[in-house]
Short mmCIF file of C-alpha atoms in Angstrom, two decimals:
data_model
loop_
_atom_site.label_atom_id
_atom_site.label_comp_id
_atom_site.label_asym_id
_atom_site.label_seq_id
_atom_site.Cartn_x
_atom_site.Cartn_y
_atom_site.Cartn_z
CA UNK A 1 12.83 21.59 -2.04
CA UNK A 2 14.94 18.40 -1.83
CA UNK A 3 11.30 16.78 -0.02
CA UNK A 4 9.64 16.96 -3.48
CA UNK A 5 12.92 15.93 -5.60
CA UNK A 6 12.88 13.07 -3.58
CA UNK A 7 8.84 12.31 -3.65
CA UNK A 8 9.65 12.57 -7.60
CA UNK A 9 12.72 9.84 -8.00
CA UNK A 10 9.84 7.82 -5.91
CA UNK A 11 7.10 8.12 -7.84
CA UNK A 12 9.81 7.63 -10.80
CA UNK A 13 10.34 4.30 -9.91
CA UNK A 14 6.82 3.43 -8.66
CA UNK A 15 6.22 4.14 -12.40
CA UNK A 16 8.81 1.53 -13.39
CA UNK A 17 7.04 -0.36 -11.06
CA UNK A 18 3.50 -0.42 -12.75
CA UNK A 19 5.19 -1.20 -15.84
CA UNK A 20 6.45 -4.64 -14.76
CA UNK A 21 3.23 -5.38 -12.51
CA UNK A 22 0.87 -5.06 -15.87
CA UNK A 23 3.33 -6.86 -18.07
CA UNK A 24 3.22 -9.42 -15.69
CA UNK A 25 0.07 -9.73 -14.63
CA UNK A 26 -2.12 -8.66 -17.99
CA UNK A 27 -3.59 -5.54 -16.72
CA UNK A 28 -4.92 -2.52 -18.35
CA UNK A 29 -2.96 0.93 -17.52
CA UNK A 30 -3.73 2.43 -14.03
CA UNK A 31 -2.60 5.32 -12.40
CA UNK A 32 -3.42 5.58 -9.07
CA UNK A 33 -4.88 3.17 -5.92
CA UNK A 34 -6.44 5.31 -3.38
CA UNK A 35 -5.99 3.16 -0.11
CA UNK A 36 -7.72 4.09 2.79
CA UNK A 37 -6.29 5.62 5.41
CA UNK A 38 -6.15 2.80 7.92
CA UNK A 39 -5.01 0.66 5.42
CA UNK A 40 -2.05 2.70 5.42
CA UNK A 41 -1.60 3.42 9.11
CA UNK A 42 -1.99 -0.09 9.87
CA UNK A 43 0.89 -1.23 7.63
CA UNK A 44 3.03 1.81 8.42
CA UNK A 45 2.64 1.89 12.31
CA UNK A 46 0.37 -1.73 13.16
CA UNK A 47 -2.57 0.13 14.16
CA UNK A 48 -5.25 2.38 12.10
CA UNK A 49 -5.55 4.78 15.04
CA UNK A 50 -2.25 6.99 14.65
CA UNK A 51 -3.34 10.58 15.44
CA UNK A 52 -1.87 13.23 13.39
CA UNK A 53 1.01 15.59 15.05
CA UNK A 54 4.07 15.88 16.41
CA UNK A 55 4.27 12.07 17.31
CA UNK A 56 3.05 10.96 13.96
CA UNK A 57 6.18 12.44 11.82
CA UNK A 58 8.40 11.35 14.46
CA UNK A 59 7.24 8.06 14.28
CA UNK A 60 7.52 8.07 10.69
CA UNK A 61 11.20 9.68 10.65
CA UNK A 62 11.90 5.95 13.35
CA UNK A 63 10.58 3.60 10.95
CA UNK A 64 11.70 5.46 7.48
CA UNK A 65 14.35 6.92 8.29
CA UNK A 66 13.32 10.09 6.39
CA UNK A 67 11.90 12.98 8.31
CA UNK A 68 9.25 15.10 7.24
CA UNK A 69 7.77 18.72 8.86
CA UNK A 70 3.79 18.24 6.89
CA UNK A 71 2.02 15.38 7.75
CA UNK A 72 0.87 15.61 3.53
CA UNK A 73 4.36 15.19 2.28
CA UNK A 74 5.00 11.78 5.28
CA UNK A 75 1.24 10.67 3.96
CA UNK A 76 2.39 10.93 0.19
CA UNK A 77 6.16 9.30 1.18
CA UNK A 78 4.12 6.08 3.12
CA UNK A 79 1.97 6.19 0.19
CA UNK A 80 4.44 5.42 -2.55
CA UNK A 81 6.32 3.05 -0.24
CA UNK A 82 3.03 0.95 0.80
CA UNK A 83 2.56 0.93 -3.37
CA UNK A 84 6.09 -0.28 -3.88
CA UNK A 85 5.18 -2.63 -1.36
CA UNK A 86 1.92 -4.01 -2.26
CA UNK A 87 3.36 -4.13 -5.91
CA UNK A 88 6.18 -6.25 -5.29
CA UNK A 89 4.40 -8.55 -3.04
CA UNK A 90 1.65 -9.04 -5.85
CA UNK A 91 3.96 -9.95 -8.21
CA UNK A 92 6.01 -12.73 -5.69
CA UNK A 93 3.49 -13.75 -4.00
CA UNK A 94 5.43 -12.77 -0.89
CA UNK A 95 3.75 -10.89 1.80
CA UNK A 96 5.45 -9.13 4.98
CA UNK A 97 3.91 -9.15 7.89
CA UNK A 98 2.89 -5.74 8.18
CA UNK A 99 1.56 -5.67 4.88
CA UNK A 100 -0.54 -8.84 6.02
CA UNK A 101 -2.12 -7.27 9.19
CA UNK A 102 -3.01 -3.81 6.77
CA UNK A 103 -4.78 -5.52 3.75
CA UNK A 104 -6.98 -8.04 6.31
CA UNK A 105 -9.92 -5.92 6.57
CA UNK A 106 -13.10 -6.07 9.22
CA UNK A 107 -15.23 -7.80 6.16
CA UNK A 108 -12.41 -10.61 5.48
CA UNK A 109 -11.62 -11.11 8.82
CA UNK A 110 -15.30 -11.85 9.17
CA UNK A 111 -15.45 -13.98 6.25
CA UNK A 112 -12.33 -15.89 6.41
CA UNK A 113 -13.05 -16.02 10.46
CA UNK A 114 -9.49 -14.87 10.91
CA UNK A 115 -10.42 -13.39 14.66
CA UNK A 116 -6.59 -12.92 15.81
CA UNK A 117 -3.24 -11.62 14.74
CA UNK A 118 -1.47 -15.34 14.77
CA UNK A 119 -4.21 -17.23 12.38
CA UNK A 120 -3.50 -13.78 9.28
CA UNK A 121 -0.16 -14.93 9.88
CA UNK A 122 -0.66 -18.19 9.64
CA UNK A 123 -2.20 -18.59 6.34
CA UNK A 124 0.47 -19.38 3.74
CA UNK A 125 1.63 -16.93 1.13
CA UNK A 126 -0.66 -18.74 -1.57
CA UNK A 127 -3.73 -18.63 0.63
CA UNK A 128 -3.02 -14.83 1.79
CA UNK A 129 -2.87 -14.08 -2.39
CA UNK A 130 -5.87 -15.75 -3.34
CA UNK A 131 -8.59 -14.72 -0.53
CA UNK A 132 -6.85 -11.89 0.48
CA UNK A 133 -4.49 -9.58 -1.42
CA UNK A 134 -6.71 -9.73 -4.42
CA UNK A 135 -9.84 -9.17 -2.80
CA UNK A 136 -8.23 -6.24 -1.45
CA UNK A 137 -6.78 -4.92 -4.62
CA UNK A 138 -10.04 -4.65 -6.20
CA UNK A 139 -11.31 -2.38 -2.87
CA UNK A 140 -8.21 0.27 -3.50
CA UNK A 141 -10.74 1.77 -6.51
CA UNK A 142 -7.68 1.50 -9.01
CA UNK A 143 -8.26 4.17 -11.75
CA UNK A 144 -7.92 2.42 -15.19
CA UNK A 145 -7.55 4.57 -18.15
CA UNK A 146 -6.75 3.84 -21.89
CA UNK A 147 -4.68 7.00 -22.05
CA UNK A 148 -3.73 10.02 -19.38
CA UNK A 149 -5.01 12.60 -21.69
CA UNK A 150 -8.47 11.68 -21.39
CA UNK A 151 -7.98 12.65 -17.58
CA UNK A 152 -7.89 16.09 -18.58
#
């Protein structure tokens, strides 16, 4: 199906991807983040409460521009863009809005006392890196391994 071709050349270049992000930043070899699902519904559609049917996909085709008729193939899609994503905005130290809103979560908000929308947005790139982004990637339970055979 041209779905999973596609889902391939993605996770293709989502592997290119890791490549650059542990040259640059020193890291051992990982192969997957497992966000949580608000995370992900909070970046891909600004709130973690998105039901899943008919409404979901369509919402997804809107915003991706790719449509999709299982909710697992959209989840997988928003998956390896939110990776692509977070990836790219470790490694420049540039952060979107959306992705902002998604990786603040109840604990940091807490912590940081960032109560509203406007104050996550107004912390500067360099401020959202340090107390927030890699907080955060250390919750995604990144899977380190030495080598991908011993996953078998």
């Amino acid at each position: 199906s041209q779905s999973f071709y596609q889902i391939g050349e993605l996770v293709g270049c989502l592997g290119k991807l890791i490549a650059v992000a542990r040259r640059e930043l020193d890291i051992e070899p990982f192969i997957y983040m497992q966000v949580p699902p608000t995370t992900l519904k909070l970046w891909a559609f600004g709130t973690g409460a998105k039901k899943k049917d008919t409404a979901y996909l369509l919402d997804i085709a809107e915003i991706f521009g790719r449509s999709f008729r299982q909710d697992d193939l959209a989840d997988s899609f928003m998956l390896a863009k939110f990776a692509e994503e977070f990836i790219c905005s470790i490694l420049s130290r540039g952060f979107s809005d959306r992705m902002k809103i998604a990786l603040v979560s109840t604990k940091l908000k807490k912590k940081l006392k960032l109560t509203t929308k406007k104050k996550i947005m107004e912390l500067s790139d360099e401020d959202f890196f340090r107390d927030v982004a890699l907080s955060r990637l250390e919750d995604f339970s990144i899977i380190q391994v030495g080598d991908i055979h011993d996953m078998r």
